[in-house]
Coordinates of C-alpha atoms in Angstrom, one line a residue:
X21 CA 0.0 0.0 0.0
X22 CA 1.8 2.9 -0.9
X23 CA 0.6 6.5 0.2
X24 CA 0.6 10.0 -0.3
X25 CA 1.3 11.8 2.8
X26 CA 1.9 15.6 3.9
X27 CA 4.1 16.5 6.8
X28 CA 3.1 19.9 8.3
X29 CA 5.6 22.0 8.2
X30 CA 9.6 20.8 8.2
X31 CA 10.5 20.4 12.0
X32 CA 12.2 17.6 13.9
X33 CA 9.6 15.1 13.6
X34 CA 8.5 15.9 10.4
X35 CA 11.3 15.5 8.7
X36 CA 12.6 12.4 10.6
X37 CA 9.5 10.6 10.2
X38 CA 9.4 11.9 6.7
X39 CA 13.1 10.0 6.0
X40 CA 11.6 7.1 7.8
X41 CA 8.0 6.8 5.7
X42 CA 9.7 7.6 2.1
X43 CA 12.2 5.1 2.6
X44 CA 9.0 2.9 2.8
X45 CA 7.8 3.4 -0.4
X46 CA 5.5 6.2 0.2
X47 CA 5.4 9.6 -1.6
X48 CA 6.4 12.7 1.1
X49 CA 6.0 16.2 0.7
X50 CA 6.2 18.7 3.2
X51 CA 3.9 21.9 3.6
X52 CA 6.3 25.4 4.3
X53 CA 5.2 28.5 4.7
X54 CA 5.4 30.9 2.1
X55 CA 9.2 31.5 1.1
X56 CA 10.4 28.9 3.3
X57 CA 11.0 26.5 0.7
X58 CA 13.6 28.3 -1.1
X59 CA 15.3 29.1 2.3
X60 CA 15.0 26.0 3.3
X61 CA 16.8 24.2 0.1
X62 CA 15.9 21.2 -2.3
X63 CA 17.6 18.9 0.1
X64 CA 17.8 18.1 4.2
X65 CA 21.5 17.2 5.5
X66 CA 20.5 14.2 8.1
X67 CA 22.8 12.3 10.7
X68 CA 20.5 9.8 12.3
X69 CA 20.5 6.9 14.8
X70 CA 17.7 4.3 13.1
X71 CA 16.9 2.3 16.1
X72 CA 13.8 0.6 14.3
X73 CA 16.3 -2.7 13.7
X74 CA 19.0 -2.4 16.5
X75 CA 18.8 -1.7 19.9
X76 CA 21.6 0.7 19.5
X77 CA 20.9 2.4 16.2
X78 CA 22.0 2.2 12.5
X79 CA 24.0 5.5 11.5
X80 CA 22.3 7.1 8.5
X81 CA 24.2 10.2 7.1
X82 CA 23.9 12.0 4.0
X83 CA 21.7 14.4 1.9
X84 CA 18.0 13.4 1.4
X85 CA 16.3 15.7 -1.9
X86 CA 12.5 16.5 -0.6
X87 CA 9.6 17.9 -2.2
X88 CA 8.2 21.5 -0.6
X89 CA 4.6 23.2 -1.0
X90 CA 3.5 26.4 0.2
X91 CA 0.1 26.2 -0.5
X92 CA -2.9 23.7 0.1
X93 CA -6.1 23.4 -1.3
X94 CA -8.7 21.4 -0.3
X95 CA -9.0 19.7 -3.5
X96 CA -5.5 18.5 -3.2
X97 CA -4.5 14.5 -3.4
X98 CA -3.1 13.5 -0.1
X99 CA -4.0 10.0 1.8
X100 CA -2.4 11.2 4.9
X101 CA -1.3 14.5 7.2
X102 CA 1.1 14.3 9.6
X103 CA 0.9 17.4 12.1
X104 CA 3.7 17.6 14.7
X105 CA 4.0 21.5 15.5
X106 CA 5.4 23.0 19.1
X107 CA 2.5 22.9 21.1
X108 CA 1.8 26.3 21.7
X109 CA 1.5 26.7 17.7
X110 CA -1.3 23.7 17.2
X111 CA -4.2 25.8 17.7
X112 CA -2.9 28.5 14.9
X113 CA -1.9 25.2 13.1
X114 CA -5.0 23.4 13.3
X115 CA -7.3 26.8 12.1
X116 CA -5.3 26.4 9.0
X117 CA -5.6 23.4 8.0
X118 CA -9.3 22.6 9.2
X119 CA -10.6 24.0 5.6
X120 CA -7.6 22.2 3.8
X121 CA -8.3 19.2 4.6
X122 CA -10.2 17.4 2.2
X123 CA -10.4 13.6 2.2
X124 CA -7.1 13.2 4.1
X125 CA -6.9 11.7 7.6
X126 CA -5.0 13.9 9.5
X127 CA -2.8 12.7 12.6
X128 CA -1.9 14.5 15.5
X129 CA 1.1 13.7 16.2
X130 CA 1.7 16.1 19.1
X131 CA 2.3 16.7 22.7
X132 CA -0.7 18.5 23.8
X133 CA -2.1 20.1 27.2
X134 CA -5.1 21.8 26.2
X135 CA -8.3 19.2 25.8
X136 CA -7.9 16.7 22.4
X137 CA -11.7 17.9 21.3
X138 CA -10.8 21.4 22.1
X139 CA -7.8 21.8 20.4
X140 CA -9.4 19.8 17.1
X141 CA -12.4 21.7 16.9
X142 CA -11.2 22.7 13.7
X143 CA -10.2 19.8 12.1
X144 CA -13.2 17.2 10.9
X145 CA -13.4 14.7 14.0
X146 CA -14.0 12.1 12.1
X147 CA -11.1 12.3 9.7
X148 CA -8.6 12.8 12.9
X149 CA -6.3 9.6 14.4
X150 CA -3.7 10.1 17.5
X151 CA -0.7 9.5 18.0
X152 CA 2.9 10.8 19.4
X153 CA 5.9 10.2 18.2
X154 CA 9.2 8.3 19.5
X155 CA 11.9 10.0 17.9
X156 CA 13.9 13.0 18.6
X157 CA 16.5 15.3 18.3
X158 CA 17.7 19.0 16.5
X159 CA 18.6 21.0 14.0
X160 CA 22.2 22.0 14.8
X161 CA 23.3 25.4 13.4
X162 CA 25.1 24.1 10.9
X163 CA 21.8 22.9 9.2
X164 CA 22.3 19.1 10.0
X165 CA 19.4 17.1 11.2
X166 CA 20.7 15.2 14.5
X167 CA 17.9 12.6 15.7
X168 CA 17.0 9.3 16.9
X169 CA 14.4 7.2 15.2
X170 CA 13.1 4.8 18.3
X171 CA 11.5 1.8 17.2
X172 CA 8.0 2.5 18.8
X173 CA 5.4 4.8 17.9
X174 CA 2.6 6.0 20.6
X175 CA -1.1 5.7 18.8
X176 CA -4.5 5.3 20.6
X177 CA -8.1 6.5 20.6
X178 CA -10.4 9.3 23.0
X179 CA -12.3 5.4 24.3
X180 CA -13.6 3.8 21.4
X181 CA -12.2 2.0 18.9
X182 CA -10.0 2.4 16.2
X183 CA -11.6 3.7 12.9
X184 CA -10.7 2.2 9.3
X185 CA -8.6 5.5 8.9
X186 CA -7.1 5.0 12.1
X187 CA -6.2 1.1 10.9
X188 CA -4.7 2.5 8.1
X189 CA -2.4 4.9 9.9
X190 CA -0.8 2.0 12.0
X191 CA -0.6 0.0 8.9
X192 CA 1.2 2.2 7.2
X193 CA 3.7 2.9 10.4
X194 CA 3.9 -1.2 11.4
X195 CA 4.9 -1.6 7.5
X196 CA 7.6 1.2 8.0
X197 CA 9.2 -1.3 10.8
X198 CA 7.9 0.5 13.7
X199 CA 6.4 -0.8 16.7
X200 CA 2.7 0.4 17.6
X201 CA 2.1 1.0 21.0
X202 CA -1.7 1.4 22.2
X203 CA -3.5 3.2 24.4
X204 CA -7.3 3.6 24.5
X205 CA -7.4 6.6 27.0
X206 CA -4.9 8.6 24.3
X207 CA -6.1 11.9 26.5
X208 CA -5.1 10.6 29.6
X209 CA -1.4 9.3 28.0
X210 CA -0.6 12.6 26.9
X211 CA -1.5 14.8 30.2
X212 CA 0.2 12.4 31.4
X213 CA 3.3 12.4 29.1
X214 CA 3.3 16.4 29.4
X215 CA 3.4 16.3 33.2
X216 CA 6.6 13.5 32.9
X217 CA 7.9 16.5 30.3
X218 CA 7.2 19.3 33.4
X219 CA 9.0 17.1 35.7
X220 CA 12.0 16.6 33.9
X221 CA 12.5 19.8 33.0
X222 CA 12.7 21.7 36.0
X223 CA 15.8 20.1 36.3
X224 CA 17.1 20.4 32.5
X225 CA 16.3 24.1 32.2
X226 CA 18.6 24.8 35.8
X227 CA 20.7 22.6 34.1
X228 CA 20.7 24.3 30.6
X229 CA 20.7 21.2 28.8
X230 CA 19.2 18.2 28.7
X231 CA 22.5 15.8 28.6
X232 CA 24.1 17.9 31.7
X233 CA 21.6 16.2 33.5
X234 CA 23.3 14.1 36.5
X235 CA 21.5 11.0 38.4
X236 CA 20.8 13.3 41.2
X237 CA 19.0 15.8 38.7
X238 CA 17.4 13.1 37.4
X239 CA 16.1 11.8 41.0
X240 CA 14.9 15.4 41.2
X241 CA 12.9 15.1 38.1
X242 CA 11.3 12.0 39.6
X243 CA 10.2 13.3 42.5
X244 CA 8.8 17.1 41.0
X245 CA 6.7 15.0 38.1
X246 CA 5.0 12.5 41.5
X247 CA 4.1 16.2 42.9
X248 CA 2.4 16.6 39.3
X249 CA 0.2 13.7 39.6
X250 CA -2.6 14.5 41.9
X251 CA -2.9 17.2 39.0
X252 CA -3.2 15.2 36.0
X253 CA -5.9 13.4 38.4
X254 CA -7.7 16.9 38.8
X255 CA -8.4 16.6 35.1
X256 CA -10.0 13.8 35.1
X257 CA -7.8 11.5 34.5
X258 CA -7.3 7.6 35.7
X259 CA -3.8 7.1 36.8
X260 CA -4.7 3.0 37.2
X261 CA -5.1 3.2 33.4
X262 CA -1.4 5.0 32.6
X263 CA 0.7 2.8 35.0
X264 CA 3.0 1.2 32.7
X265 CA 4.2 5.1 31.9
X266 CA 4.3 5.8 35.3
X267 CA 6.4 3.0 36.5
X268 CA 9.8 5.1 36.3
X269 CA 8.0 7.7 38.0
X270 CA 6.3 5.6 41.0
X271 CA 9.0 3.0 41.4
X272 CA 11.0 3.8 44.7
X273 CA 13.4 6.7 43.9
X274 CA 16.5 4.9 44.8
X275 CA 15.9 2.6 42.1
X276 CA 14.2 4.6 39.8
X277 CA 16.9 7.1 39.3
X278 CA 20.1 5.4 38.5
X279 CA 18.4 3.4 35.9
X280 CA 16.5 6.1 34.1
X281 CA 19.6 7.8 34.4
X282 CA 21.6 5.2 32.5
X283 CA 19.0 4.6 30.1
X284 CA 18.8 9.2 29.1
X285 CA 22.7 9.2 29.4
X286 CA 24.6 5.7 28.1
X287 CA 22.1 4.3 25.8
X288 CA 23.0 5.7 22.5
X289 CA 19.6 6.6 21.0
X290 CA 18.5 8.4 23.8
X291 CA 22.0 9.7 24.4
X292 CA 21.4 11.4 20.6
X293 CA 18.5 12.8 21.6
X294 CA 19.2 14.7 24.9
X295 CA 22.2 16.1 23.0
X296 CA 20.9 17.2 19.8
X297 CA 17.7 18.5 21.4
X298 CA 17.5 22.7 20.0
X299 CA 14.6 24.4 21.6
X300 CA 14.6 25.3 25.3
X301 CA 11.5 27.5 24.4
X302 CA 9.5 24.6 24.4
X303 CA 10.7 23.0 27.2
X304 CA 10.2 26.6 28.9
X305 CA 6.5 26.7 27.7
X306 CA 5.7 23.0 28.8
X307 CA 6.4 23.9 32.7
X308 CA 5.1 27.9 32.3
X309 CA 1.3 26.3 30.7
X310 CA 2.2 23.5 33.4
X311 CA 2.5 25.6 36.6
X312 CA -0.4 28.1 35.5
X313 CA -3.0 25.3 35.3
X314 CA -1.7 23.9 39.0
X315 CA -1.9 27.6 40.3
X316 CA -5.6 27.7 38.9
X317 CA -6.6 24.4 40.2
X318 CA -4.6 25.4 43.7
X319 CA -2.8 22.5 43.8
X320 CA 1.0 22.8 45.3
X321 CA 3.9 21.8 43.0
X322 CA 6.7 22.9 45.3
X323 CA 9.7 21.7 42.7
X324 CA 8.1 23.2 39.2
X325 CA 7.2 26.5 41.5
X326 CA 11.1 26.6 42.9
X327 CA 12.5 26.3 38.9
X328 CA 10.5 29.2 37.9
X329 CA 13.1 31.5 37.8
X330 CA 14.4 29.2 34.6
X331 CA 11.0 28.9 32.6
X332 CA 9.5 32.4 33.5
X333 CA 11.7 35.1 31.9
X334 CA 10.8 33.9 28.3
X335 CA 7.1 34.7 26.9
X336 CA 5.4 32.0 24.8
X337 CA 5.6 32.6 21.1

C-alpha cells in the first residue's frame, strides 16, 4: 500500500519521520510556509540513529532531496497529514488546515495540554487519528538534522475503537518497521506524558541542557513529576489506566533514578536525543502552561514552583 502523505511544516519530527515513511515506499512532501522552501533548500543534511532494527541504532548520514509546497487546497490528493507542530503553535496550526483538509486523515502527532476535542475543533473529528511520536532530536546550526528514530510509535483513541482510517495509519507505520504501542485513553497518555515532560525539566532548564543532566537531577525530576500527579488526576484523569508510563515515575526513587539515568545518558539513542535537542523555548512553555493550570486548580507543586526562575523570563511565542 503505498501512500501520499503531507508532513506539516519541516521540523524535527516531520522531517525524521518523513526519512523514515519515504524510505518505505510512500510519496512525502512537506507543507512550508510561504518563502520557506527556497530558504529551506531542495535537500535536508540528516545524521540519524535508526533504532527501528537495532537496539543501538544504525547511522544514517547524507543528503535526502525532498519535495516542498506552500500552499494547500482542499481539493488536493493527499491520503495522509502528519501534524507535529510545538504545542503552543497547534491551535494556529489546526485553524489552518481545518478547511484544507479534504479527504485526508490527519494525525496528531503532538504533545498537547489543552483538551484533544478542544484543540481539534477545527479539524473534521472524524477524519482525525492520535498518536505521538518516538523520535527526537535538533537542527544544529550548521543545518544538519541530529535525531533518533526509536522503534516505537505512541497511537491510541479518545475510548472507542480504532476507525478504518485509524487502521490504516498503524498499517502504514507497522509496515515502515515500527512498533505500535496502544492506548485507548490517548487523553489521559498525553496529560500524562506532558506532566513526565514538566518534571524533567525543572531540572534540565537549571541545568541548561538536557544531557548535563546528573542522576541526582534526574532523581529530582522523579520526584517534581510524582508532585504533578494529583494534578493530571484533577483533570480527570485515571492514573490506574497509565501505570505502565508511570512505572519510572512511582517505582522507589532509589531505584528509579540510577536506571532512568543510564538509560537518558549511556544508551545511544536516547544519548542522541538529549544532546541534539534545540529548543529550550519549548521546554520553557511545557512547565510555564504546566505551573499556570496547577496555580488555577490550587494545587501545590513545590519543585516546578522553585525552577520558575528558569522557565518564566521567556514569553510563549
Amino acid at each position: 500500500m503505498r501512500v501520499k502523505i503531507l508532513m506539516f511544516g519541516r521540523g524535527v519530527i516531520s522531517a525524521t519521520y518523513g526519512w523514515a515513511l519515504e524510505r518505505a515506499g510512500h510519496q512525502v512532501e512537506f507543507y512550508v510556509r510561504p518563502g520557506r522552501a527556497a530558504a529551506y533548500g531542495e535537500a535536508i543534511d540528516l545524521d540519524l540513529l535508526d533504532a527501528r532494527r537495532r537496539p543501538w541504532g544504525r547511522r544514517v548520514a547524507g543528503t535526502w532531496p525532498v519535495r516542498y509546497r506552500e500552499s494547500l487546497e482542499p481539493d488536493h490528493d493527499f491520503d495522509l497529514i502528519v501534524l507535529s507542530v510545538q504545542h503552543y503553535n497547534f491551535a494556529e496550526a489546526a485553524a489552518f488546515l481545518g478547511p484544507r483538509v479534504g479527504a485526508a486523515t490527519v494525525l496528531v502527532f503532538n504533545n498537547l495540554w489543552v483538551e484533544p476535542l478542544t484543540a481539534t475543533a477545527h479539524l473534521p473529528a472524524d477524519q482525525v487519528a492520535w498518536g505521538f511520536p518516538g523520535a527526537g532530536g535538533g537542527f544544529g546550526d550548521d543545518g544538519v538534522l541530529r535525531a533518533s528514530l526509536l522503534p516505537v510509535v505512541f497511537l491510541g483513541t479518545l475510548d472507542r475503537p480504532p476507525t478504518g482510517r485509524e487502521r490504516t495509519v498503524r498499517q502504514v507505520f507497522r509496515a515502515a518497521g515500527f512498533r505500535v504501542r496502544e492506548n485507548a485513553d490517548f487523553r489521559g497518555w498525553l496529560s500524562v506524558h506532558f506532566a513526565q515532560n514538566a518534571g524533567l525539566h525543572t531540572q534540565s532548564l537549571r541545568r541548561g541542557a538536557l544531557s548535563a543532566m546528573t542522576t541526582r537531577d534526574v532523581r529530582e525530576a522523579i520526584l517534581a513529576t510524582r508532585e504533578l500527579l494529583p494534578l493530571v488526576e484533577a483533570r480527570g484523569v485515571d492514573l490506574r489506566r497509565h501505570r505502565a508510563e508511570l512505572l519510572p515515575f512511582t517505582a522507589p526513587v532509589w531505584l528509579a533514578a540510577p536506571a532512568m539515568s543510564l538509560l537518558l545518558n549511556r544508551f545511544p539513542p536516547m544519548r542522541r536525543v538529549m544532546r541534539a535537542h534545540a529548543n529550550p523555548e519549548e521546554l520553557r512553555a511545557v512547565c510555564r502552561d504546566t505551573l499556570a493550570e496547577a496555580r488555577s486548580r490550587g494545587i501545590p507543586v513545590p519543585r516546578l514552583e522553585a525552577a520558575e526562575p528558569y522557565f518564566a523570563a521567556t514569553t510563549t511565542p
